[in-house]
Structure formats: C-alpha cells, structure tokens
Coordinates of C-alpha atoms and ligand atoms in Angstrom, one line a residue:
M1 CA 111.3 78.1 113.2
L2 CA 114.1 80.1 114.3
V3 CA 113.7 81.7 117.4
F4 CA 115.7 85.0 118.5
E5 CA 115.8 87.0 121.5
R6 CA 118.3 89.6 120.7
K7 CA 118.0 92.1 118.1
A8 CA 121.7 91.8 116.9
D9 CA 121.1 88.3 116.0
L10 CA 117.9 88.7 114.3
T11 CA 119.6 91.5 112.4
V12 CA 122.6 89.3 111.3
Y13 CA 119.9 86.7 110.1
L14 CA 117.6 89.0 108.2
L15 CA 120.8 90.7 106.5
Q16 CA 121.5 87.6 105.1
Q17 CA 117.8 87.0 104.0
R18 CA 117.6 90.2 102.0
K19 CA 121.1 89.7 100.5
A20 CA 119.6 86.4 98.9
G21 CA 116.8 88.5 97.5
N22 CA 114.0 87.4 100.1
T23 CA 111.4 89.8 101.0
I24 CA 110.3 89.9 104.7
G25 CA 107.0 90.3 106.3
L26 CA 106.6 91.4 109.8
V27 CA 103.7 90.4 112.2
P28 CA 103.9 92.5 115.4
T29 CA 101.9 90.7 118.1
M30 CA 102.0 90.6 122.1
G31 CA 101.5 86.8 122.1
A32 CA 98.3 85.0 123.4
L33 CA 97.8 84.0 119.6
H34 CA 94.2 83.4 118.3
R35 CA 92.8 82.8 114.9
G36 CA 93.0 86.5 114.2
H37 CA 96.8 86.6 114.6
L38 CA 97.3 83.4 112.5
S39 CA 95.2 84.9 109.7
L40 CA 97.9 87.7 109.5
I41 CA 100.8 85.0 109.9
E42 CA 99.2 83.2 106.9
T43 CA 98.7 86.3 104.9
S44 CA 102.6 87.2 105.4
V45 CA 103.4 83.8 104.6
R46 CA 101.7 84.0 101.4
E47 CA 102.7 87.3 100.5
A48 CA 106.7 87.4 101.7
D49 CA 109.3 85.1 101.4
I50 CA 110.5 85.3 105.3
T51 CA 107.7 85.9 107.8
V52 CA 108.8 87.4 111.1
C53 CA 106.4 87.4 114.2
S54 CA 107.2 89.5 117.3
I55 CA 105.9 88.5 120.5
F56 CA 106.5 91.1 122.9
V57 CA 104.0 92.6 125.8
N58 CA 105.0 96.1 125.5
P59 CA 104.7 97.8 129.0
I60 CA 104.6 101.3 127.9
Q61 CA 101.4 101.1 126.0
F62 CA 99.5 99.8 129.0
T63 CA 97.8 102.7 130.7
N64 CA 96.4 100.6 133.5
K65 CA 98.9 98.4 135.5
K66 CA 96.4 95.7 136.4
D67 CA 95.8 95.4 132.7
L68 CA 99.4 94.6 132.1
E69 CA 99.6 92.1 134.8
K70 CA 96.6 90.4 133.7
Y71 CA 97.4 90.3 130.1
P72 CA 97.4 86.7 128.9
R73 CA 100.7 84.8 128.3
T74 CA 100.9 81.6 126.5
P75 CA 104.6 81.2 125.2
E76 CA 104.6 77.6 124.5
K77 CA 101.2 77.3 122.9
D78 CA 102.2 80.6 120.8
Q79 CA 105.1 79.0 119.5
K80 CA 103.4 75.7 118.4
L81 CA 100.7 77.8 116.7
L82 CA 103.4 79.8 114.8
E83 CA 105.4 76.6 113.7
D84 CA 102.0 75.2 112.5
A85 CA 101.2 78.0 110.4
G86 CA 104.6 78.1 108.7
C87 CA 105.9 81.2 110.6
H88 CA 109.8 81.3 109.7
V89 CA 111.0 83.4 112.6
L90 CA 109.9 84.2 116.2
F91 CA 111.4 87.3 117.7
C92 CA 110.7 87.5 121.5
P93 CA 113.1 90.1 123.3
S94 CA 113.0 90.9 126.8
V95 CA 112.0 94.3 128.0
E96 CA 115.7 95.1 128.6
E97 CA 116.3 94.5 125.0
M98 CA 113.8 96.8 123.6
Y99 CA 114.2 99.3 126.4
P100 CA 117.8 99.5 127.1
N101 CA 117.3 103.1 128.4
P102 CA 114.1 104.7 129.6
P103 CA 112.8 106.6 126.4
Y104 CA 112.8 110.2 125.9
T105 CA 111.1 110.2 122.3
Q106 CA 107.5 110.5 122.4
F107 CA 105.1 110.4 119.7
S108 CA 102.1 112.4 119.0
F109 CA 99.5 111.6 116.5
G110 CA 97.5 114.6 116.7
A111 CA 93.7 114.5 116.0
L112 CA 93.9 110.7 115.3
E113 CA 94.6 110.0 118.8
E114 CA 92.5 112.5 120.6
V115 CA 89.2 110.2 119.9
M116 CA 88.1 106.9 121.0
E117 CA 91.1 104.5 122.2
G118 CA 93.5 107.5 122.4
Y119 CA 90.9 109.5 124.4
Y120 CA 90.0 106.8 126.9
R121 CA 93.7 105.5 127.1
P122 CA 95.7 108.6 127.0
G123 CA 99.4 107.7 126.2
H124 CA 98.5 104.2 124.8
F125 CA 99.3 105.1 121.0
R126 CA 102.6 106.9 122.0
G127 CA 103.6 103.5 123.4
V128 CA 102.5 101.7 120.1
G129 CA 104.2 104.2 118.2
L130 CA 107.6 103.6 120.0
I131 CA 107.7 99.9 120.0
V132 CA 106.5 99.6 116.2
S133 CA 108.8 102.1 115.1
K134 CA 111.7 100.2 116.9
L135 CA 110.5 96.9 115.3
F136 CA 110.2 98.4 111.8
N137 CA 113.8 99.5 112.4
I138 CA 115.1 96.1 113.7
V139 CA 113.4 94.0 111.0
Q140 CA 113.1 96.6 108.0
P141 CA 110.2 94.6 106.6
D142 CA 108.8 95.0 103.2
L143 CA 105.3 94.4 104.5
A144 CA 103.6 94.9 108.0
F145 CA 100.5 93.4 109.0
F146 CA 98.0 94.5 111.5
G147 CA 94.5 93.4 112.4
Q148 CA 91.4 95.9 111.5
K149 CA 90.1 95.1 115.0
D150 CA 92.4 97.6 116.3
L151 CA 91.3 100.2 113.4
Q152 CA 92.5 103.1 115.2
Q153 CA 96.1 101.6 115.6
C154 CA 96.2 100.7 111.8
R155 CA 95.5 104.3 110.9
I156 CA 98.1 105.8 113.2
I157 CA 100.6 103.1 111.8
E158 CA 99.8 103.8 108.4
H159 CA 100.3 107.6 108.9
M160 CA 103.5 107.1 111.2
A161 CA 105.2 104.8 108.6
A162 CA 104.4 107.6 105.7
D163 CA 105.5 110.4 108.0
L164 CA 108.8 108.8 109.0
L165 CA 109.3 107.0 105.5
F166 CA 109.6 103.7 106.5
N167 CA 110.0 101.9 103.4
L168 CA 107.3 99.4 104.0
K169 CA 103.6 98.5 103.2
V170 CA 101.3 98.5 106.0
V171 CA 98.6 95.8 105.3
V172 CA 95.4 95.7 107.0
I173 CA 93.7 92.3 107.6
P174 CA 89.7 92.0 108.4
T175 CA 88.8 91.0 111.7
V176 CA 88.4 87.3 112.3
R177 CA 85.2 86.5 114.3
E178 CA 83.8 83.5 116.5
E179 CA 80.8 81.8 115.1
D180 CA 78.4 84.2 117.1
G181 CA 80.3 87.4 115.8
L182 CA 82.5 88.3 118.8
A183 CA 85.9 89.6 117.4
M184 CA 88.8 87.4 118.3
S185 CA 90.7 89.0 120.9
S186 CA 93.5 87.7 123.6
R187 CA 91.3 89.1 126.1
N188 CA 88.4 86.9 125.3
V189 CA 89.9 84.0 127.4
R190 CA 89.4 86.0 130.4
L191 CA 85.5 86.5 130.0
E192 CA 83.4 84.7 132.4
P193 CA 80.6 82.6 130.7
E194 CA 77.8 85.0 131.3
A195 CA 80.0 87.8 130.2
R196 CA 81.1 85.9 127.1
K197 CA 77.4 85.3 126.2
E198 CA 76.6 89.1 126.3
A199 CA 80.0 90.2 124.6
T200 CA 78.6 89.2 121.3
A201 CA 76.0 92.2 121.6
L202 CA 78.9 94.4 120.8
Y203 CA 79.1 93.0 117.2
K204 CA 75.3 93.0 117.2
A205 CA 75.1 96.7 118.1
L206 CA 77.8 97.6 115.2
C207 CA 75.5 95.5 112.8
L208 CA 72.2 97.4 114.1
G209 CA 74.1 100.8 113.5
R210 CA 75.6 99.9 110.0
D211 CA 72.0 98.9 109.0
M212 CA 70.3 102.0 110.1
L213 CA 72.9 104.2 108.5
L214 CA 72.5 102.2 105.4
K215 CA 68.7 102.8 105.4
G216 CA 69.5 106.7 105.6
E217 CA 69.3 107.1 109.4
E218 CA 71.0 110.1 111.0
P219 CA 74.2 109.3 112.8
S220 CA 72.7 111.1 115.9
V221 CA 69.6 109.0 115.8
V222 CA 71.8 105.8 115.2
G223 CA 74.0 106.5 118.1
R224 CA 71.2 106.7 120.6
E225 CA 69.4 103.6 119.1
V226 CA 72.8 101.7 119.5
E227 CA 73.4 102.9 123.1
A228 CA 69.8 101.9 124.0
F229 CA 70.4 98.3 122.4
V230 CA 73.4 98.1 124.5
R231 CA 71.8 99.0 127.6
T232 CA 69.5 96.0 127.5
F233 CA 72.4 93.8 128.2
P234 CA 73.1 94.1 132.1
G235 CA 76.6 92.7 132.2
L236 CA 77.9 95.1 129.5
Q237 CA 78.9 98.7 130.0
L238 CA 79.4 100.9 127.0
E239 CA 82.5 103.0 127.0
Y240 CA 81.9 104.6 123.5
F241 CA 80.1 104.2 120.3
S242 CA 81.3 106.4 117.2
I243 CA 80.4 106.7 113.8
A244 CA 83.4 108.1 112.5
D245 CA 85.1 108.7 108.9
G246 CA 86.9 105.4 107.9
G247 CA 90.3 107.4 107.1
T248 CA 90.5 110.3 109.6
L249 CA 88.4 108.4 112.3
Q250 CA 86.9 111.8 113.3
P251 CA 83.1 111.9 114.3
V252 CA 80.6 112.0 111.2
K253 CA 77.6 114.5 111.3
V254 CA 76.5 114.2 107.7
V255 CA 76.8 110.7 106.2
S256 CA 76.9 111.9 102.5
D257 CA 80.0 114.0 103.1
H258 CA 82.0 110.7 103.6
K259 CA 83.2 107.9 101.3
Q260 CA 83.8 105.4 104.0
L261 CA 82.2 105.1 107.6
A262 CA 83.9 103.2 110.7
L263 CA 81.5 102.4 113.3
C264 CA 83.5 101.8 116.3
I265 CA 82.7 100.3 119.9
A266 CA 84.3 99.9 123.1
G267 CA 82.9 98.4 126.4
Y268 CA 83.4 96.2 129.3
A269 CA 82.0 92.7 129.4
G270 CA 82.2 91.7 133.1
D271 CA 85.8 93.4 133.8
V272 CA 87.2 92.5 130.6
R273 CA 87.5 95.6 128.2
L274 CA 86.6 94.8 124.5
I275 CA 86.7 96.9 121.1
D276 CA 85.4 96.2 117.8
N277 CA 84.5 98.0 114.7
L278 CA 82.9 97.7 111.1
L279 CA 84.0 99.6 108.2
T280 CA 81.3 100.3 105.5
E281 CA 81.3 102.4 102.2
V282 CA 78.4 104.7 101.8
Ligands
PAF301 O1 98.3 95.2 118.6 C1 99.0 94.7 119.3 O2 99.2 93.6 119.6 C2 100.0 95.7 119.8 O3 99.5 96.8 119.8 C3 101.3 95.9 118.7 C4 101.0 96.4 117.5 C5 101.9 94.3 118.8 C6 102.3 96.8 119.6 O4 102.5 96.4 120.8

C-alpha cells in the first residue's frame, strides 16, 4: 500500500492511474478503523480499480473540544488493517496540509441539517461538508463510500455532490453490527463494561420502534414507547429518537405519506455519545 501525506504527491499518482484507465474509489475516514470501515474498503476494492482511504481527524467538524481530544487514534493498527483489506493508497495529511489557511467558505445544508445531529451539534455538518469536498477535489474519485450509520451525513453528502456537480457516485453501505446488535463505531472502544452492555439497547429500541410502526402504530405512540424503553436502562441517556422520512430526514406524522422511514437514535452510554438508525420500507 502506498502512503501519501501530501496532496500534491497523491494528485500526481492518481493522474497516472486515471491515464492508465483505472477507476478510483474513495473511503474517507477519521481512522480508528473497525469492521464497519473495512466493509467500505472491501466494497471499494471490489468496485473500483484503485481504492484510496483517507485518514484525517477533521478538527472543524468537532463541536466539542474534549471530543476531538478523546477521539481514538490508532495509526499503526489502521495501516495494517488497510493493507490486509487490499487498500491501494492511504492518504493521511496533516491539519496544515488540509487547512493551509483558516477557511472562509461555509456550507449550509438547509432543512437537512436542522434536525437530529445538525440540531444537537450545530456546525458539525459545515465541517464535514468542507473536508469531504476538499477530499473529492483532491482525489476526484469515481465512487465515494460512506456508512449508513451516519445516515444524515450520507444524505447531506449525496445532496452536496449533486448540487456541486461532483462527477462521482456516492455509495451508502449498510451498518455493520456487533453480535448483540450494537452498531460498529470508533467510539465503542471508549465504552466502560457496564455502558457497553447497555449500549445495545439503542439498537433494540430501534427494532422495537420499527416493529410497532410495521404493525400500524402511530409515530407519536411509537416515540413515547421507545423513549420509555430506553429510560429503563439507568446508564443510558437518550438525546433524541426520530421517526423521519428516509430521504428528507424530516419528522414523520403520517406513515402512509412516506415510502421509506428512517428511525434514528442518539444517546449517551456512560459518557460516550452513540448514534444509530434503521431504514425501513413502508
Ligand atoms: O464519517 C466520518 O468519519 C467523517 O465524518 C468523514 C466523512 C471522514 C469526514 O471527516
């Protein structure tokens, strides 16, 4: 696997690959790689000729300084995992390389960022939009892979790519889960044993909500039931549970007005903030 720290070197290499007729897949990450990331890498390796994984802990998407400091960093392990997964290129730039100047440009994603993660972490998606568009410009991938666990991020990037005419396809890969249902996340390593046990209740809450909706229960009733379920776990603190349209992510009042629902949840297990979601056709 080739490792690049400078965008200019990566650009020269990718130009040669493009000239040779090779397609490029990009998997943007912040490192601390787990099986969820590896399923993105594996899909890219299957679908594109050259897979580029970027590892960059993007400071401007953290709305809480402590969260940025505590974000797990495992560079040697990540590099080994990528090599074993058949990744061709690792791009791991410094903060100065990605932000040579403090940025003036600010993204705004309208209604898409006024709910859920965008509401609870104002400015988060502005930071995601900026770094992902920089990566799209540097790598110019044919395909870019993102995990469904960050569903709101996926929808925002899909719209950003379409609005800015990026010549690429955004591919959303289903969430990979632990055996007990907990969604894979780089933050899971920070869970204390008791919090780890209870964390799986977030997924169970989503399943409960989905099953009730599929039985024809009203979203408001489902919302109350799911919240009550999460409250039975003393170590969990629910931040939000939303029954939203799968495309627009706006809250749903009448299920039959929608084709696809997204059940989204966020909460703290101990002091670790976790998110998860399920998509379901109705
Ligand atoms: O999902 C992530 O890990 C990050 O938000 C991303 C897309 C790599 C941008 O920093």
